[in-house]
Short mmCIF file of C-alpha atoms and ligand atoms in Angstrom, two decimals:
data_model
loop_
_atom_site.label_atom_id
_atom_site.label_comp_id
_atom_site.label_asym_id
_atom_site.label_seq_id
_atom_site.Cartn_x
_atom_site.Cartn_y
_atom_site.Cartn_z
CA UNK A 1 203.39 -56.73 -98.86
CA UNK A 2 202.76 -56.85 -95.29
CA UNK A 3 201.02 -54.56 -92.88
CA UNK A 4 203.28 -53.89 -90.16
CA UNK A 5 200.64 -54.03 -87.23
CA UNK A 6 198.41 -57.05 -88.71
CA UNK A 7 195.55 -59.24 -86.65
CA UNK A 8 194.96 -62.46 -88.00
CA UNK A 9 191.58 -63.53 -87.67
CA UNK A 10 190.55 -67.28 -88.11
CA UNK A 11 186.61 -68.31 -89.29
CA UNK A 12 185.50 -71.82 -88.67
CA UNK A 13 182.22 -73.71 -89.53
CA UNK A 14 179.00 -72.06 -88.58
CA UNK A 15 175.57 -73.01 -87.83
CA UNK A 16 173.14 -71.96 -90.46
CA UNK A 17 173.53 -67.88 -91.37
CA UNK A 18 170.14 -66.16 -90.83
CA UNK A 19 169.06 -62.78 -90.15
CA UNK A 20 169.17 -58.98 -92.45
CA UNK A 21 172.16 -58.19 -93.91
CA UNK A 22 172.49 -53.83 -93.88
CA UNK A 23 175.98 -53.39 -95.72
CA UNK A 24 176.91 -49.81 -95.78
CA UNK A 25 177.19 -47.67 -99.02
CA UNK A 26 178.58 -48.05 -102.21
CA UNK A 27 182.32 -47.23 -102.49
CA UNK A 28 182.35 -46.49 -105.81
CA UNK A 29 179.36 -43.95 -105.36
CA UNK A 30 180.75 -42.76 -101.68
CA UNK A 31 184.05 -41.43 -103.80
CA UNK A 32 182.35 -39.67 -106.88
CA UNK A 33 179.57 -38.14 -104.64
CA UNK A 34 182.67 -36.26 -102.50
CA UNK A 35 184.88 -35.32 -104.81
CA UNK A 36 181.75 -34.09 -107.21
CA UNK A 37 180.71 -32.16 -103.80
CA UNK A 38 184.37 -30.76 -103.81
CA UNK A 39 184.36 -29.62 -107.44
CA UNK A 40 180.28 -27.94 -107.57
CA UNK A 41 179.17 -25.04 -106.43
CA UNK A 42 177.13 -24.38 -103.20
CA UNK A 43 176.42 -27.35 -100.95
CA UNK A 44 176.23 -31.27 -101.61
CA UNK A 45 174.40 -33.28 -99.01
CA UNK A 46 175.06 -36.80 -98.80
CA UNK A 47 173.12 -39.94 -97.04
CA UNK A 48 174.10 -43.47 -96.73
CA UNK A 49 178.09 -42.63 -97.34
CA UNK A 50 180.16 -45.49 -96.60
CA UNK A 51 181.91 -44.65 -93.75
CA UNK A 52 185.54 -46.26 -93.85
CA UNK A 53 189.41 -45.80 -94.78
CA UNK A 54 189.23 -45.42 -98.48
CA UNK A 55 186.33 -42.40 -98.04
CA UNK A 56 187.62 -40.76 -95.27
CA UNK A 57 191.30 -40.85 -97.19
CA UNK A 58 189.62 -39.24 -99.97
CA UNK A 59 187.68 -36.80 -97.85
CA UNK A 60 190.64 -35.76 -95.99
CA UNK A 61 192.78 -34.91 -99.34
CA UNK A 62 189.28 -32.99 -100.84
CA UNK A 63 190.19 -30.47 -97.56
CA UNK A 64 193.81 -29.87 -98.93
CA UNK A 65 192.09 -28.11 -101.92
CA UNK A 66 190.15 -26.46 -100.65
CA UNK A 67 186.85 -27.73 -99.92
CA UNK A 68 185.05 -27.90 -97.10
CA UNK A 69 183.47 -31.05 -95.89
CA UNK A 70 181.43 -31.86 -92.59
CA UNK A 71 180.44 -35.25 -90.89
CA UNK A 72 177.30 -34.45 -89.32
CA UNK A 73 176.41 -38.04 -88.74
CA UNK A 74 176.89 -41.66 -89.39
CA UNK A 75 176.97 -41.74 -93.39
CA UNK A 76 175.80 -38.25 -93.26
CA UNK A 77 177.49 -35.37 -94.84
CA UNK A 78 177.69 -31.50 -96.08
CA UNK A 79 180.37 -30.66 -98.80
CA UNK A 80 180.89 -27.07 -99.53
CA UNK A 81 182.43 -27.48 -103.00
CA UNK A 82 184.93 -24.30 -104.26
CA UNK A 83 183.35 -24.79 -107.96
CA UNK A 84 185.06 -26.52 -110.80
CA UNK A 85 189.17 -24.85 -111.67
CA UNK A 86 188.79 -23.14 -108.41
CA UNK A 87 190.88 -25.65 -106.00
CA UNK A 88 193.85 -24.74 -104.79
CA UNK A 89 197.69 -26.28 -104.42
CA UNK A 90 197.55 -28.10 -100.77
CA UNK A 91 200.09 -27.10 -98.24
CA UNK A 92 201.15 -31.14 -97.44
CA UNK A 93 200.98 -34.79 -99.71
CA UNK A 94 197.85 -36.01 -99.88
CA UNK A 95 197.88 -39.38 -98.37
CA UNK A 96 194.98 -41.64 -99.56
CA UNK A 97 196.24 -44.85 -97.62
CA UNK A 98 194.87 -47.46 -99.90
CA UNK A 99 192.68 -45.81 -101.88
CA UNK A 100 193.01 -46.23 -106.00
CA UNK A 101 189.81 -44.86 -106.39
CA UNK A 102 190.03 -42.38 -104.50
CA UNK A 103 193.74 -40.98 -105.72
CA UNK A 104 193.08 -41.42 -109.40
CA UNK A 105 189.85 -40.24 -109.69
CA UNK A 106 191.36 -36.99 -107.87
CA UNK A 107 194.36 -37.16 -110.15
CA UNK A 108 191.74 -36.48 -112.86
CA UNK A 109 189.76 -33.82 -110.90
CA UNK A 110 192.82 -31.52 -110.75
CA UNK A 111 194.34 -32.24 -113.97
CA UNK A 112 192.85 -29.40 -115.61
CA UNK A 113 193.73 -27.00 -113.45
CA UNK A 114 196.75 -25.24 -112.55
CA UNK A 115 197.79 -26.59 -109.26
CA UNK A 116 200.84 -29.22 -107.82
CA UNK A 117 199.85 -32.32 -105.51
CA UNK A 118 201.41 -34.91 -104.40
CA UNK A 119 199.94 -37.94 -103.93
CA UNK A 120 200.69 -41.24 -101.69
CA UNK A 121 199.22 -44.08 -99.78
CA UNK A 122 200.00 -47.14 -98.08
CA UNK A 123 202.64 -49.75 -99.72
CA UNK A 124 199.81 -51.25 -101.23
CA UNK A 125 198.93 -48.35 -103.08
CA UNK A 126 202.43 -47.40 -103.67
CA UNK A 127 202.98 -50.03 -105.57
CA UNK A 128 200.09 -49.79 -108.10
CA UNK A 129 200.33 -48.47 -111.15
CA UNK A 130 199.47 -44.84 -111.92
CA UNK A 131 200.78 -44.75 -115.20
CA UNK A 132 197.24 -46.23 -116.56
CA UNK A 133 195.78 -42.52 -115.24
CA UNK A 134 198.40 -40.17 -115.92
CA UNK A 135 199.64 -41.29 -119.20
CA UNK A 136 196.31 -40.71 -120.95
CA UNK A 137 195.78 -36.86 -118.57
CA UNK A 138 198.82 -35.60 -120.57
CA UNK A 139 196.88 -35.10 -123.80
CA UNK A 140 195.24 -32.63 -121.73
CA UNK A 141 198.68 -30.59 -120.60
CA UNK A 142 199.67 -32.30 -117.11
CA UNK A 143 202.98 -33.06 -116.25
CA UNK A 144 204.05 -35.33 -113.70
CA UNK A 145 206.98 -36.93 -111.49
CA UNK A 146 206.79 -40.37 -110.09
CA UNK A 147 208.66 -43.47 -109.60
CA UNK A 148 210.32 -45.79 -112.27
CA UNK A 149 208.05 -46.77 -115.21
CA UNK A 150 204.79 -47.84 -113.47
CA UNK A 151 204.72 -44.48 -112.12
CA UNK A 152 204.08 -45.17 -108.76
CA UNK A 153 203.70 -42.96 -105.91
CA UNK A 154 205.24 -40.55 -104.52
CA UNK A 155 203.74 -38.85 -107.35
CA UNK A 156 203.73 -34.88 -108.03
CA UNK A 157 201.02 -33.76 -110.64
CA UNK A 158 201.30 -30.33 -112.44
CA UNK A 159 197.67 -29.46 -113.59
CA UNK A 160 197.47 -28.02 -117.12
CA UNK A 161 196.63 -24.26 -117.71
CA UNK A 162 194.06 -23.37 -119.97
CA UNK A 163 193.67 -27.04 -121.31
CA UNK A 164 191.95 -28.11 -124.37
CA UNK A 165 189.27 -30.95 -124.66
CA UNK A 166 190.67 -33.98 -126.22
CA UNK A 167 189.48 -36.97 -128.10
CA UNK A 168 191.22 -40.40 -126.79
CA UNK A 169 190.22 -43.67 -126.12
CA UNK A 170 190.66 -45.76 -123.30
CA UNK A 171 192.39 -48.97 -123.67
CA UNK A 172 192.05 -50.44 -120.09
CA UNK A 173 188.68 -51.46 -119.04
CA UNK A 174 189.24 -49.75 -116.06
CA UNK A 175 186.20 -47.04 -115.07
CA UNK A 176 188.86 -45.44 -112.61
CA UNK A 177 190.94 -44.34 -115.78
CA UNK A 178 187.55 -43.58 -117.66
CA UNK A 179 186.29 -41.23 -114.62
CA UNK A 180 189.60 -39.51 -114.21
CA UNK A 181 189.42 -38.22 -117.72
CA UNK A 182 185.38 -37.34 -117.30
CA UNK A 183 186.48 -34.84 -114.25
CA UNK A 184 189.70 -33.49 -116.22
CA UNK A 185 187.28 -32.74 -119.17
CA UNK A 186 185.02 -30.36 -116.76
CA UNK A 187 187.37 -27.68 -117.26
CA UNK A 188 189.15 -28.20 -120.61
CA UNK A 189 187.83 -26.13 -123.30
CA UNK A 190 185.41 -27.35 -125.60
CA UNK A 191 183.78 -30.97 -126.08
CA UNK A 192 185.97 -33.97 -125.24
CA UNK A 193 185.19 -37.31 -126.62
CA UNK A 194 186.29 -40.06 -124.23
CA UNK A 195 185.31 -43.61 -125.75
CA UNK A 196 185.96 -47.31 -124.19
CA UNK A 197 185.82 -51.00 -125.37
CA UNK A 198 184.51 -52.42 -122.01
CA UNK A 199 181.16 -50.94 -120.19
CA UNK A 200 182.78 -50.45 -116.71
CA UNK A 201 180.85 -48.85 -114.13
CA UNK A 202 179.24 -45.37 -115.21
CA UNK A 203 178.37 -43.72 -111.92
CA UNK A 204 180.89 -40.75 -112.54
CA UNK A 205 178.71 -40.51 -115.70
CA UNK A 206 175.24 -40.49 -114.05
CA UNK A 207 176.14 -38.30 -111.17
CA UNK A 208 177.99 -35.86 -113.40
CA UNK A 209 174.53 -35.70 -115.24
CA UNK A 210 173.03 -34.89 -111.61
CA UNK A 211 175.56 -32.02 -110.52
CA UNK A 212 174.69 -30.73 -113.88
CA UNK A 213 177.70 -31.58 -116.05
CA UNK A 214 176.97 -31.22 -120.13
CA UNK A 215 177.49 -35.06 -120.81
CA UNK A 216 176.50 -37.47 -123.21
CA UNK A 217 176.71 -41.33 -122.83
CA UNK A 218 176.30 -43.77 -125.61
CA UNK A 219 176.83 -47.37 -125.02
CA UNK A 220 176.47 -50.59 -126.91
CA UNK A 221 176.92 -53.80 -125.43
CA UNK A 222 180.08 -55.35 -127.27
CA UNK A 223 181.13 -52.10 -129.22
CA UNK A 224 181.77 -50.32 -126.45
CA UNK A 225 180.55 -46.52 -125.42
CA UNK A 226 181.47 -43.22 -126.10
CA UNK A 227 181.40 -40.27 -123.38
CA UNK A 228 181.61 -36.46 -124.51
CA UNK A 229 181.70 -33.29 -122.02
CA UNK A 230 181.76 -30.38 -122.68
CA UNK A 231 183.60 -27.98 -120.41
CA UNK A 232 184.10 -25.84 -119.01
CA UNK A 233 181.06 -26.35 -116.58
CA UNK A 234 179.59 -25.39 -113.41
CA UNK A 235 178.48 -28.09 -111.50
CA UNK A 236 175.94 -27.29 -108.71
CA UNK A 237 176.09 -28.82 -105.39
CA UNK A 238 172.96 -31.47 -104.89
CA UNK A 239 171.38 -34.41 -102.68
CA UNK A 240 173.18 -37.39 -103.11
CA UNK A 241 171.70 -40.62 -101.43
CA UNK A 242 174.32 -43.79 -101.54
CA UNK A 243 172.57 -47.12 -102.18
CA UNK A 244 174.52 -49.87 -100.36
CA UNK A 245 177.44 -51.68 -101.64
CA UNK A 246 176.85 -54.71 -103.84
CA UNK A 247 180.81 -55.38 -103.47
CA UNK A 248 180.10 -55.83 -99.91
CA UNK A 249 176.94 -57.81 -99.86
CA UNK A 250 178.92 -59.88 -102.31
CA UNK A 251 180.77 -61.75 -99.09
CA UNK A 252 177.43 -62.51 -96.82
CA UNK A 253 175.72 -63.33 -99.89
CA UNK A 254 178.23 -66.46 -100.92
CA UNK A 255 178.80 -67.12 -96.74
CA UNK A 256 174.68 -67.88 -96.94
CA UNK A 257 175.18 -69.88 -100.50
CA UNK A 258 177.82 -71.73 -98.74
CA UNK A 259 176.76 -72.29 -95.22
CA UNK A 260 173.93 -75.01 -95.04
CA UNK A 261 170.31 -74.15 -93.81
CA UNK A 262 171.62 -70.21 -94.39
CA UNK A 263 168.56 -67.73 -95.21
CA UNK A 264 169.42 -64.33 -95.18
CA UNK A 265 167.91 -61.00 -96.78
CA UNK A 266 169.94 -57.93 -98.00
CA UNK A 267 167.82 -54.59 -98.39
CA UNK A 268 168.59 -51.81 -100.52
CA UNK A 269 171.40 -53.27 -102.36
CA UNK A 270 172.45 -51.49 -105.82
CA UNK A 271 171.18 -53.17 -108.77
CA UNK A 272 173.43 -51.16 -111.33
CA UNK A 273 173.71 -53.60 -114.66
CA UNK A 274 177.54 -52.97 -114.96
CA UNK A 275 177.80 -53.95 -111.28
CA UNK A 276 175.97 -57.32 -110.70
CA UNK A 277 178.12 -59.56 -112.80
CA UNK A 278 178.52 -61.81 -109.68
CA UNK A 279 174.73 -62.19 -108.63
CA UNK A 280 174.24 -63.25 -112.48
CA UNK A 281 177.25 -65.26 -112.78
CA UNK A 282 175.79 -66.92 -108.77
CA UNK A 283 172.08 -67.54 -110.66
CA UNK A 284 173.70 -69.70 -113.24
CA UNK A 285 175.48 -71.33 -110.71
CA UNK A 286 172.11 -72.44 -109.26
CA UNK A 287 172.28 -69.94 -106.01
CA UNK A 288 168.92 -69.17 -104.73
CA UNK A 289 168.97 -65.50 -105.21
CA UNK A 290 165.91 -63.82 -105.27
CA UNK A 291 165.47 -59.74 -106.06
CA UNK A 292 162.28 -58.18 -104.60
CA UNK A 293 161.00 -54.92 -104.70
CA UNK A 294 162.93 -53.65 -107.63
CA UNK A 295 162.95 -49.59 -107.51
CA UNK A 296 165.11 -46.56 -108.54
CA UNK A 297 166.86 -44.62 -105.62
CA UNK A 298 169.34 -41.58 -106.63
CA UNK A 299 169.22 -42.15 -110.21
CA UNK A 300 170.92 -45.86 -109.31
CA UNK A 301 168.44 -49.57 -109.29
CA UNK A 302 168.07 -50.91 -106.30
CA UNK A 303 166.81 -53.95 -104.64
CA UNK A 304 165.82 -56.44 -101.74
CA UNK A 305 167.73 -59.64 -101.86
CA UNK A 306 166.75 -62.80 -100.23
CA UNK A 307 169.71 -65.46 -100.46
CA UNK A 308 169.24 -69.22 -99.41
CA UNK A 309 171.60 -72.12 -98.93
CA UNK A 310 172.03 -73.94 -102.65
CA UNK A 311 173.45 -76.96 -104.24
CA UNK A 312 176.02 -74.89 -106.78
CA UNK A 313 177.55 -76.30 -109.88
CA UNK A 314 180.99 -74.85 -112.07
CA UNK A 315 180.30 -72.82 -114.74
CA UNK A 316 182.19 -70.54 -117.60
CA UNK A 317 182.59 -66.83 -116.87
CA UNK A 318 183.04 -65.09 -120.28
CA UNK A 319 185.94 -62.40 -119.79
CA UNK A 320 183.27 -59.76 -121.32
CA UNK A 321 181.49 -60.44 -117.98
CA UNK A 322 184.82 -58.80 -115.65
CA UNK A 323 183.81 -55.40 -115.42
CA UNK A 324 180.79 -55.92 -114.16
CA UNK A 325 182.22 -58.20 -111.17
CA UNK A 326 185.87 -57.42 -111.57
CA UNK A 327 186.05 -56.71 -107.78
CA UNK A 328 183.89 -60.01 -107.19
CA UNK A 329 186.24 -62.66 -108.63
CA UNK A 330 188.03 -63.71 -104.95
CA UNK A 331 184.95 -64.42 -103.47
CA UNK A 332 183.37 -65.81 -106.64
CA UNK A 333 186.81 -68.58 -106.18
CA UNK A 334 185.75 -69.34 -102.87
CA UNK A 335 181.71 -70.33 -104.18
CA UNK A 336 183.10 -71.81 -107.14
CA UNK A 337 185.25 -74.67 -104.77
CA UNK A 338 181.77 -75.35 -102.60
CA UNK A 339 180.39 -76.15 -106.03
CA UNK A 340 180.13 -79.25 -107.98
CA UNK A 341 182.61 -79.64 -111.64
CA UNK A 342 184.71 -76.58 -112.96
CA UNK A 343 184.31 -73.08 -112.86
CA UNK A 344 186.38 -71.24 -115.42
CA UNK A 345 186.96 -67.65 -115.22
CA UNK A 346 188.69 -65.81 -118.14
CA UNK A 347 190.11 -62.55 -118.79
CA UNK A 348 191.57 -61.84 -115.15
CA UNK A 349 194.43 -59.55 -115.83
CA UNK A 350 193.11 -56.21 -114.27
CA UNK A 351 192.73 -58.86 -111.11
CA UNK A 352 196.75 -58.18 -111.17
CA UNK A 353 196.62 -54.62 -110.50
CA UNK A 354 194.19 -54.56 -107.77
CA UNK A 355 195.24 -53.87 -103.91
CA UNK A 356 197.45 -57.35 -104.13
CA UNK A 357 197.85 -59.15 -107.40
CA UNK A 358 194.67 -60.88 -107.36
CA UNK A 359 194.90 -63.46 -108.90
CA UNK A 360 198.23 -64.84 -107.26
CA UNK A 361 196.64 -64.27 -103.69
CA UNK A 362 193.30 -66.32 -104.50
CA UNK A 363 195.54 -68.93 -106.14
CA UNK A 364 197.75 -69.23 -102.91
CA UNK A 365 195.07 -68.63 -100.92
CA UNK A 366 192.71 -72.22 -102.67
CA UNK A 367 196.39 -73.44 -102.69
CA UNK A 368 196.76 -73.60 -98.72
CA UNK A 369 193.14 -74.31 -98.35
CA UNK A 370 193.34 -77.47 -100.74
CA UNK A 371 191.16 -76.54 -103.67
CA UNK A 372 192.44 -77.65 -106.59
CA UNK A 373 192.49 -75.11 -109.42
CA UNK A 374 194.70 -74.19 -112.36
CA UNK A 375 196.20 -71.09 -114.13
CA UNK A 376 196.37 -70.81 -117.74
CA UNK A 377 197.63 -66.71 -118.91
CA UNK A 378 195.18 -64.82 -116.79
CA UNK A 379 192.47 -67.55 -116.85
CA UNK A 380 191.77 -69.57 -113.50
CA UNK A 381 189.84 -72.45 -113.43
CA UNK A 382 188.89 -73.95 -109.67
CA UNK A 383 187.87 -77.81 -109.72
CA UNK A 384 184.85 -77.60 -107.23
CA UNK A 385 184.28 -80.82 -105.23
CA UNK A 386 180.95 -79.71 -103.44
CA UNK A 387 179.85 -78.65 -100.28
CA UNK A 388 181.65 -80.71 -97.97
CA UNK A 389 185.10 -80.35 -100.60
CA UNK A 390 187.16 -77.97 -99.51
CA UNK A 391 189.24 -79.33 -96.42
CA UNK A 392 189.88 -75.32 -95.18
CA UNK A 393 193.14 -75.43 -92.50
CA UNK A 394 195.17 -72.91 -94.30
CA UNK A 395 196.51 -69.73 -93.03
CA UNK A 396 195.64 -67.10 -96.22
CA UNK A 397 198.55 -64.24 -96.90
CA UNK A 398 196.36 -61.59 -97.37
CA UNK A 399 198.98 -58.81 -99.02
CA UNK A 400 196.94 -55.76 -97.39
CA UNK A 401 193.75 -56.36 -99.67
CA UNK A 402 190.63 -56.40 -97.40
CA UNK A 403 188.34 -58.49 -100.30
CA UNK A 404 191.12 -61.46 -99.90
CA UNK A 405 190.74 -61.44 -96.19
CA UNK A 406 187.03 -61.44 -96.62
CA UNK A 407 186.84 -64.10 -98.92
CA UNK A 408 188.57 -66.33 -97.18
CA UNK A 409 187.30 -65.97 -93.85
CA UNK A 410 183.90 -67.09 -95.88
CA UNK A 411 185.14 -70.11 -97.03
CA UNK A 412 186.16 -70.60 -93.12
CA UNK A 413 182.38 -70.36 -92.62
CA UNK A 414 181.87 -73.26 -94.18
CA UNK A 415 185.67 -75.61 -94.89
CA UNK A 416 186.08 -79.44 -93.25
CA UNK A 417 188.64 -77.04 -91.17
CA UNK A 418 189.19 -73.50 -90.03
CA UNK A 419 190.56 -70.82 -91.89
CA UNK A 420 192.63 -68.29 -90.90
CA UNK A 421 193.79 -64.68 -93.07
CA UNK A 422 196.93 -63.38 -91.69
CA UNK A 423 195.34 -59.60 -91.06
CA UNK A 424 191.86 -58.24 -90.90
CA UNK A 425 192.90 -54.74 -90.33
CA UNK A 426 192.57 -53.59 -93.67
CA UNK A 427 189.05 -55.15 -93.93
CA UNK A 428 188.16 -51.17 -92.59
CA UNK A 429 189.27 -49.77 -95.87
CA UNK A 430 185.65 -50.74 -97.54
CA UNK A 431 183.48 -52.79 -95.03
CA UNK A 432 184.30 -51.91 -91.21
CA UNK A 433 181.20 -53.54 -89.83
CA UNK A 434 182.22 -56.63 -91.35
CA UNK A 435 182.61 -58.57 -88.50
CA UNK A 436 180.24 -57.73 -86.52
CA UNK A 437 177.75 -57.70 -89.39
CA UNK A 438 178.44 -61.29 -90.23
CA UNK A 439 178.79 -62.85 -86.30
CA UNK A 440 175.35 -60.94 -86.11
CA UNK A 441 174.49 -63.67 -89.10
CA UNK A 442 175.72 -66.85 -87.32
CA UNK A 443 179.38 -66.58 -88.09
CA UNK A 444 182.05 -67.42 -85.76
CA UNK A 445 185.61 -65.84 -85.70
CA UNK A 446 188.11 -66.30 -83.17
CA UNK A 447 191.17 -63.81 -82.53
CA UNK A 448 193.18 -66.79 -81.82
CA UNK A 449 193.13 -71.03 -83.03
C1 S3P B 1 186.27 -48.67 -109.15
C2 S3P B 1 186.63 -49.30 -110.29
C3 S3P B 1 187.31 -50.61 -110.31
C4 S3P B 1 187.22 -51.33 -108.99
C5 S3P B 1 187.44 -50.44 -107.82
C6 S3P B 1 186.46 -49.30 -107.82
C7 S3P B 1 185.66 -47.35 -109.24
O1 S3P B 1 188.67 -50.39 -110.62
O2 S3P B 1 188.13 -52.40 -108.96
O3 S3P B 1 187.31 -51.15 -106.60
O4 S3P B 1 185.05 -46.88 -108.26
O5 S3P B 1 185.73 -46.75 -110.32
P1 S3P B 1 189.14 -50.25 -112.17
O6 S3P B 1 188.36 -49.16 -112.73
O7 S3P B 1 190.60 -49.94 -112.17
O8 S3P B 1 188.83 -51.58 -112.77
#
């Protein structure tokens, strides 16, 4: 996949990285705390919203049913939610450019109610899978069109009438599928059961508990958890404060790792267990991570982080460790080949469903770069040589997913040679400040070798 108006951007060695990292919101919160503000009752403020392409996507197809939502400043909003089975049809497709989160979560929000969408995006996004959402909404009455057996966009969903709650398990460890049943279940009749091997992220859980959802939660580590709601609720419009993104601060964090002499602090980043796989999976590594002032913000864990330059060595990353970094793995690649000996990381195959197939980008991407690494199922192993190991000099194929492009312009920051990603445009889909956040660090792009 290729975006037709691409930028290539090329990163080269930089001088030590030093300085405060602010990375904007959380993505993942950003989404839920809109579309929850669509579906309550009476008004939702929000602070610290990530403002970029995958939000504003969202935000723009929230209007087309109905609600009403206002920027009245930089990460700053008011939603005036229509209250949960009260949105209406919209008039045109909702087009959520790249945005998985954003459609499927939305596909679940209407599900139980009687209204026709249709939803598209970008070719990236039109070529991801929606069966994994829709397939399991039918037990609750939807119907759908879409495209061939993935069911990919253009889709048209028929919410049910008068649904029932259902009991059903989710086989993916995907939280997208997870929260897209949660918000079908608000208005289905009775008490739903919605269970799940993996523990994927649970903010849809704790902010449903916020807006005043009946939900219970009940998790074990290696058995699994098991949701129920009981619906149909009202959910009531509250304060929603958006701790920043830990996906983001995932690329200055391995750029200060990587670059020698780096020092660098991150405030405010989310501390969510099921979302800080990487820093853990870093820490073993050897990285010189330290967490200060640990406090609660929003109902979410939050912290200071202070990152140094560090010697890193390979390690194993157990596959039960993916959904709590499953968005971290390309950048994890690109630490793992500054560090010394073999870093295995198993269980990749939701990597292949992602904005590009994941795992075949990173692979190409070390490929070009001259990391060696191998691929056994959905298992890749990179052979680290050190800090001065990776020779860089590649040009990456980025396949319209901003975290590629990001990860490899780190390992630019730091490669014998430059490296360059073929487009940086759709870097603005989750981290817009990126680049002037990280030349503010030390970093050095250049539009052109
Ligand atoms: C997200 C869940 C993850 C992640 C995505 C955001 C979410 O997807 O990759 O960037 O906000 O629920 P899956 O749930 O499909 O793993």
């Amino acid at each position: 996949m290729h975006n037709t108006d691409s930028a290539p951007l090329t990163a080269r060695r930089a001088g030590p990285l030093t300085g405060m990292a602010q990375v904007p919101g959380d993505k993942s919160i950003s989404q839920r705390a809109l579309i929850l503000g669509a579906l309550a009752e009476g008004e939702t403020r929000i602070t610290g919203l990530l403002e970029s392409g995958d939000v504003h996507s969202t935000a723009g197809a929230l209007r087309g049913f109905g609600a009403v939502l206002t920027q009245e400043g930089p990460g700053s909003w008011r939603v005036q939610g229509t209250g949960v089975g009260k949105w209406k049809s919209p008039e045109t497709e909702l087009d959520f450019g790249n945005s998985g989160t954003g459609s499927r979560l939305v596909m679940g929000a209407m599900a139980t109610t009687a209204i026709t969408a249709i939803f598209t995006g970008d070719a990236s996004l039109r070529s991801r899978p929606m069966t994994r959402v829709v397939a399991p909404l039918t037990a609750f009455g939807v119907t759908y069109e879409a495209q061939g057996e993935k069911a990919l966009m253009p889709l048209t969903l028929h919410g049910a009438k008068d649904a029932k709650a259902v009991t059903t398990h989710v086989a993916t460890a995907s939280a997208q599928v997870k929260s897209a049943l949660l918000l079908a279940a608000l208005n289905a009749q009775g008490v739903s059961r919605i269970s799940q091997d993996a523990l994927t992220r649970d903010h849809s859980e704790k902010m449903l508990a916020a807006f005043g959802a009946k939900i219970t939660v009940s998790s074990r580590e290696q058995v699994g958890e098991v949701i129920t709601v009981e619906g149909p609720v009202r959910l009531t419009g509250c304060s929603v404060e958006v701790p920043r993104d830990p996906s983001s601060a995932a690329f200055a964090i391995v750029a200060a790792l990587i670059v020698p002499g780096s020092q660098i602090e991150l405030p405010a980043i989310l501390l969510n267990p099921r979302r800080i796989g990487l820093i853990e999976t870093l820490l073993e590594m050897g990285a010189k991570i330290e967490v200060v002032n640990r406090r609660t913000s929003g109902g979410e864990e939050i912290g200071d982080l202070v990152v140094r330059h560090s010697e890193l060595k390979g390690v194993e990353v157990p596959p039960a460790r993916a959904p709590s970094m499953i968005d971290e793995y390309p950048i994890l690649a690109v630490a793992a080949a500054f560090a010394r000996g073999k870093t295995a990381m198993r269980g990749l195959e939701e990597l292949r469903v992602k904005e590009s197939d994941r795992l075949d980008a990173v692979a190409r991407g070390l490929k070009v770069n001259g990391v060696p690494y191998t691929i056994e199922g959905d298992d890749l192993i990179v052979d680290g040589h050190g800090p001065d190991g990776v020779m860089g000099g590649g040009t990456v194929a980025t396949h319209m997913d901003h975290r590629i492009a990001m990860s490899f312009l780190t390992m630019g920051m730091a490669s014998q040679n430059p490296v360059t990603v073929d487009d940086v445009t759709m870097i603005a889909t989750s981290f817009p400040e990126y680049q002037d956040l990280m030349r503010r660090l030390g970093a050095e792009f250049m539009e052109r070798l």
